[in-house]
Amino acid sequence: MTYDAVIIGGGLAGCAAATHLARRGLAVLLLEKQRYPVHKLCGEFLSVEVAASLERLGVLAAIQAAGAHPIDAVTVTTAGGAVFESALPGTALGLSRYRLDPLLFDHARRLGAEAHDGTAVRAVTGSLDDGFAVETAEETFAARVVLGAYGKRGLLDRKLDRPFLKKKEPYVAFKAHYEGVSIPGRIELHAFPGGYCGLSHVEDGRINACWIAHGRTLRAAGGDADVMIAQSLTQNAALARRFAAMRRTTDGFLALSQISFDLKGRFDGDLCMIGDTAGMIAPMCGDGMAMALRSAEMAAPLAAAFCAGHLAPEAFRHDYTAAWNREFRLRLRLGRWMHAGYVRPAVAHAGVRAVGAVPPLGRWLIRATRG
Ligand SMILES: Cc1cc2nc3c(=O)[nH]c(=O)nc-3n(C[C@H](O)[C@H](O)[C@H](O)COP(=O)(O)OP(=O)(O)OC[C@H]3O[C@@H](n4cnc5c(N)ncnc54)[C@H](O)[C@@H]3O)c2cc1C
């Protein structure tokens, strides 16, 4: 059998694309490497725009019922003690990826996509003109369109020799779940020299804590995440106050390195890239999942038009790339600047004081880093 679309990766972007395409009546195969449910490294903050996309996917009510915590305010602090507080432009949610991703995966399956977890794609060959072969350990699948939704960095990027791999990326990240404090309705971002830590509720009263830091901050801590995290608490009093009463509920930390905020390419050969596989916004913007869902919304109608013979390969490549650039390019750049400033104590302090003194500036930044 030849599928209309094979989607590589069952995270936010892949599940959303599979749902949109299955709803349009296409024969869709969704392949996910990991076996669900599984913990993933993420701030687990589902922005207002994520909630809107989930509504359009028809899955918002199920996510709220899964225990998502409503969040409508943000606090940003710096090592020097500056504080910015603001309402969010609507109600966001906190839900662990452990709960969220399987829910989206099952939703895509219910709407007609064939979905397999525990199935890694090893290679893809072919083109929009001739069709694709998608290879896993057990089987090779034929497809007319392939969507790459396999996240930040992986084996397939190396196989495709994608240019972004040539740049060494300095950032590392850690996350764990905690109990013991209550931060109802609020996401907090606390900066320390070389990085920052995000805190917000997920389901069942737990707190997700997610650190992102420059590799040299980790090296200065002897490469030990526990030491780096302990040092971050000595460098930001607001963060230390939170952790005074927090106990970790997960065994250890999930870790990630080589995090890229670069544009990676919306098409590679004839593979249409969505979500982080095309480019990820800096985590402090809390908009990566929204971009992943939105890029799937943008790619799906074009892929469907191509499969129906209404769009030539060149027009598919052009229209998706143009739409992606229009919607995300500036946002990504602004996110990179904000991130670069926030990990530098003097810049972070001046910036947070400025937005504290001129709240409309802070609200503008919140709006400008999202759709
Ligand atoms: C430190 C940090 C904190 C963040 N915090 C937030 C936040 O609070 N809010 C927010 O909105 N965004 C946040 N983000 C960004 C967000 O996590 C991503 O933008 C989002 O997960 C992108 O979704 P995706 O579907 O593109 O990729 P992913 O969610 O990474 O999904 C990709 C999937 O592909 C699978 N896969 C990989 N290779 C293969 C293969 N060969 N075959 C089959 N499957 C494969 C993976 O197992 C994975 O399930 C954060 C990012 C980082 C680094």
Short mmCIF file of N, CA and C in Angstrom, two decimals, residues 5 37 52 85 87 93 152 159-160 165-167 171 191 200 213 225 230 252 264 282-283 298 307 314 333 358 363:
data_model
loop_
_atom_site.label_atom_id
_atom_site.label_comp_id
_atom_site.label_asym_id
_atom_site.label_seq_id
_atom_site.Cartn_x
_atom_site.Cartn_y
_atom_site.Cartn_z
N ALA A 5 0.44 10.12 3.17
CA ALA A 5 1.46 10.81 3.97
C ALA A 5 2.02 9.90 5.05
N PRO A 37 3.47 5.87 27.38
CA PRO A 37 3.84 7.23 27.77
C PRO A 37 5.32 7.31 28.16
N ALA A 52 -5.46 27.27 21.88
CA ALA A 52 -6.31 27.56 20.71
C ALA A 52 -6.13 26.48 19.63
N GLU A 85 6.12 41.30 36.49
CA GLU A 85 4.94 40.44 36.58
C GLU A 85 3.90 40.93 35.60
N ALA A 87 -0.07 39.80 33.48
CA ALA A 87 -1.10 38.83 33.10
C ALA A 87 -0.73 38.31 31.72
N LEU A 93 -2.01 26.60 29.84
CA LEU A 93 -2.18 25.38 30.62
C LEU A 93 -0.83 24.77 30.97
N LYS A 152 14.15 18.07 17.68
CA LYS A 152 15.26 19.03 17.64
C LYS A 152 16.47 18.56 16.83
N LYS A 159 21.78 11.85 8.57
CA LYS A 159 21.67 11.17 7.26
C LYS A 159 21.42 12.17 6.14
N LEU A 160 20.63 13.22 6.46
CA LEU A 160 20.32 14.24 5.44
C LEU A 160 21.43 15.29 5.36
N LEU A 165 23.74 21.21 11.60
CA LEU A 165 24.56 20.33 12.44
C LEU A 165 26.02 20.78 12.50
N LYS A 166 26.42 21.59 11.52
CA LYS A 166 27.84 21.99 11.47
C LYS A 166 28.17 22.99 12.56
N LYS A 167 27.15 23.66 13.08
CA LYS A 167 27.38 24.67 14.12
C LYS A 167 27.28 24.00 15.49
N TYR A 171 24.06 25.20 24.35
CA TYR A 171 23.10 25.13 25.47
C TYR A 171 22.72 23.70 25.87
N ALA A 191 16.20 33.90 36.30
CA ALA A 191 17.50 33.89 35.62
C ALA A 191 18.63 33.74 36.64
N SER A 200 6.44 25.84 36.72
CA SER A 200 4.98 25.98 36.66
C SER A 200 4.33 24.64 36.96
N ALA A 213 20.83 26.22 30.27
CA ALA A 213 22.06 26.95 30.66
C ALA A 213 23.13 26.77 29.60
N ALA A 225 24.96 18.04 36.95
CA ALA A 225 23.70 18.80 36.92
C ALA A 225 23.27 19.20 38.34
N ALA A 230 22.24 23.40 42.17
CA ALA A 230 22.44 23.95 43.51
C ALA A 230 23.06 25.35 43.42
N GLY A 252 15.45 11.15 38.54
CA GLY A 252 16.62 12.00 38.29
C GLY A 252 16.21 13.12 37.37
N LYS A 264 16.36 25.76 10.55
CA LYS A 264 16.99 24.52 10.08
C LYS A 264 16.63 24.21 8.64
N ALA A 282 13.47 30.00 21.21
CA ALA A 282 14.09 29.88 22.54
C ALA A 282 13.01 29.57 23.59
N PRO A 283 13.30 28.63 24.50
CA PRO A 283 12.26 28.18 25.46
C PRO A 283 11.67 29.30 26.31
N MET A 298 -0.24 24.58 8.99
CA MET A 298 0.12 25.21 7.73
C MET A 298 0.48 24.18 6.67
N CYS A 307 -1.46 15.96 -2.70
CA CYS A 307 -1.92 14.57 -2.90
C CYS A 307 -3.13 14.52 -3.83
N GLU A 314 6.81 22.00 -6.84
CA GLU A 314 7.50 23.29 -6.65
C GLU A 314 6.61 24.26 -5.86
N ARG A 333 13.86 35.09 15.59
CA ARG A 333 15.00 36.00 15.80
C ARG A 333 14.83 36.75 17.13
N VAL A 358 8.03 49.90 32.37
CA VAL A 358 7.14 50.23 31.24
C VAL A 358 6.36 48.96 30.87
N ARG A 363 4.34 43.63 27.78
CA ARG A 363 3.19 42.99 27.13
C ARG A 363 3.42 42.87 25.63
#
